[in-house]
PDB file of C-alpha atoms in Angstrom:
ATOM      1  CA  MET C 273      54.502  77.834  -1.982  1.00  0.00           C
ATOM      2  CA  ASP C 274      53.542  76.772   1.778  1.00  0.00           C
ATOM      3  CA  ASN C 275      54.187  73.082   0.279  1.00  0.00           C
ATOM      4  CA  SER C 276      57.517  73.543  -0.974  1.00  0.00           C
ATOM      5  CA  ARG C 277      58.724  75.193   2.403  1.00  0.00           C
ATOM      6  CA  GLU C 278      57.322  72.330   4.606  1.00  0.00           C
ATOM      7  CA  SER C 279      58.798  69.911   2.401  1.00  0.00           C
ATOM      8  CA  LYS C 280      62.068  71.267   2.009  1.00  0.00           C
ATOM      9  CA  ARG C 281      62.469  71.731   6.085  1.00  0.00           C
ATOM     10  CA  THR C 282      61.386  67.595   6.095  1.00  0.00           C
ATOM     11  CA  TYR C 283      64.320  67.595   3.997  1.00  0.00           C
ATOM     12  CA  GLU C 284      66.347  69.492   6.156  1.00  0.00           C
ATOM     13  CA  GLN C 285      65.665  67.762   9.266  1.00  0.00           C
ATOM     14  CA  SER C 286      65.562  64.109   8.478  1.00  0.00           C
ATOM     15  CA  SER C 287      68.967  64.371   6.651  1.00  0.00           C
ATOM     16  CA  PRO C 288      71.383  61.630   8.366  1.00  0.00           C
ATOM     17  CA  PHE C 289      74.041  64.272   8.514  1.00  0.00           C
ATOM     18  CA  TYR C 290      71.943  66.133  10.740  1.00  0.00           C
ATOM     19  CA  ARG C 291      70.677  63.433  13.064  1.00  0.00           C
ATOM     20  CA  PRO C 292      73.710  63.734  15.756  1.00  0.00           C
ATOM     21  CA  LEU C 293      73.626  66.123  17.824  1.00  0.00           C
ATOM     22  CA  TRP C 294      77.000  67.215  18.335  1.00  0.00           C
ATOM     23  CA  ARG C 295      77.102  68.243  14.746  1.00  0.00           C
ATOM     24  CA  ARG C 296      73.897  70.570  14.783  1.00  0.00           C
ATOM     25  CA  ILE C 297      75.907  72.146  17.979  1.00  0.00           C
ATOM     26  CA  ALA C 298      79.228  72.258  15.830  1.00  0.00           C
ATOM     27  CA  ILE C 299      77.453  74.108  12.810  1.00  0.00           C
ATOM     28  CA  THR C 300      75.600  76.644  15.082  1.00  0.00           C
ATOM     29  CA  ALA C 301      78.993  77.511  17.153  1.00  0.00           C
ATOM     30  CA  VAL C 302      80.969  78.012  13.932  1.00  0.00           C
ATOM     31  CA  VAL C 303      78.027  80.097  12.804  1.00  0.00           C
ATOM     32  CA  ALA C 304      77.838  81.924  15.763  1.00  0.00           C
ATOM     33  CA  LEU C 305      81.774  82.374  15.990  1.00  0.00           C
ATOM     34  CA  TRP C 306      81.607  83.672  12.654  1.00  0.00           C
ATOM     35  CA  LEU C 307      79.344  86.521  13.830  1.00  0.00           C
ATOM     36  CA  ALA C 308      81.703  87.651  16.892  1.00  0.00           C
ATOM     37  CA  PHE C 309      84.176  88.251  14.243  1.00  0.00           C
ATOM     38  CA  GLU C 310      82.300  89.817  12.152  1.00  0.00           C
ATOM     39  CA  ILE C 311      81.143  92.201  15.228  1.00  0.00           C
ATOM     40  CA  TYR C 312      84.475  92.468  16.111  1.00  0.00           C
ATOM     41  CA  ASN C 313      85.830  93.818  12.431  1.00  0.00           C
ATOM     42  CA  GLN C 314      82.357  95.817  12.592  1.00  0.00           C
ATOM     43  CA  SER C 315      80.775  94.862   8.941  1.00  0.00           C
ATOM     44  CA  GLY C 316      77.567  95.537   9.037  1.00  0.00           C
ATOM     45  CA  LEU C 317      76.290  93.664   6.075  1.00  0.00           C
ATOM     46  CA  TRP C 318      78.324  90.844   6.879  1.00  0.00           C
ATOM     47  CA  ILE C 319      76.910  90.688  10.462  1.00  0.00           C
ATOM     48  CA  ALA C 320      73.484  90.943   9.293  1.00  0.00           C
ATOM     49  CA  ILE C 321      74.161  87.678   7.306  1.00  0.00           C
ATOM     50  CA  ALA C 322      75.641  85.999   9.861  1.00  0.00           C
ATOM     51  CA  ALA C 323      72.996  87.079  12.265  1.00  0.00           C
ATOM     52  CA  ALA C 324      70.657  85.466   9.967  1.00  0.00           C
ATOM     53  CA  MET C 325      72.167  82.753   9.448  1.00  0.00           C
ATOM     54  CA  LEU C 326      72.366  82.306  12.940  1.00  0.00           C
ATOM     55  CA  CYS C 327      69.025  82.547  13.563  1.00  0.00           C
ATOM     56  CA  TYR C 328      67.934  79.777  10.807  1.00  0.00           C
ATOM     57  CA  ALA C 329      70.401  77.175  12.736  1.00  0.00           C
ATOM     58  CA  LEU C 330      68.718  78.063  15.919  1.00  0.00           C
ATOM     59  CA  TRP C 331      65.221  78.125  14.431  1.00  0.00           C
ATOM     60  CA  THR C 332      66.186  74.775  12.021  1.00  0.00           C
ATOM     61  CA  PHE C 333      68.678  72.801  14.827  1.00  0.00           C
ATOM     62  CA  PHE C 334      66.869  73.769  18.005  1.00  0.00           C
ATOM     63  CA  LEU C 335      63.134  74.951  18.277  1.00  0.00           C
ATOM     64  CA  SER C 336      61.827  73.339  15.129  1.00  0.00           C
ATOM     65  CA  TRP C 337      63.480  69.434  15.309  1.00  0.00           C
ATOM     66  CA  PRO C 338      61.594  66.807  16.003  1.00  0.00           C
ATOM     67  CA  LYS C 339      60.914  65.940  19.709  1.00  0.00           C
ATOM     68  CA  THR C 340      62.165  62.033  18.679  1.00  0.00           C
ATOM     69  CA  PRO C 341      65.328  60.119  20.386  1.00  0.00           C
ATOM     70  CA  ASP C 342      68.226  60.080  17.897  1.00  0.00           C
ATOM     71  CA  ASN C 343      68.389  56.139  18.669  1.00  0.00           C
ATOM     72  CA  PRO C 344      64.887  54.869  18.523  1.00  0.00           C
ATOM     73  CA  PRO C 345      64.435  51.198  20.387  1.00  0.00           C
ATOM     74  CA  GLN C 346      63.881  48.159  18.294  1.00  0.00           C
TER      75      GLN C 346
END
């Protein structure tokens, strides 16, 4: 089971869609705005869901993202 988690994370981080930094920032910003909206509406369950998604996005897209340049030299 631990191996499947690692392979899933590797798959997400190797997807060419998420490679540009601006896309990762945009996705994280949209989730953060959603969380702010739910906090404003005081919806407890949706606050928890949006907060969990924001934590996951921050972890996956920034904290555990491979530290390699987007365009490696050829």
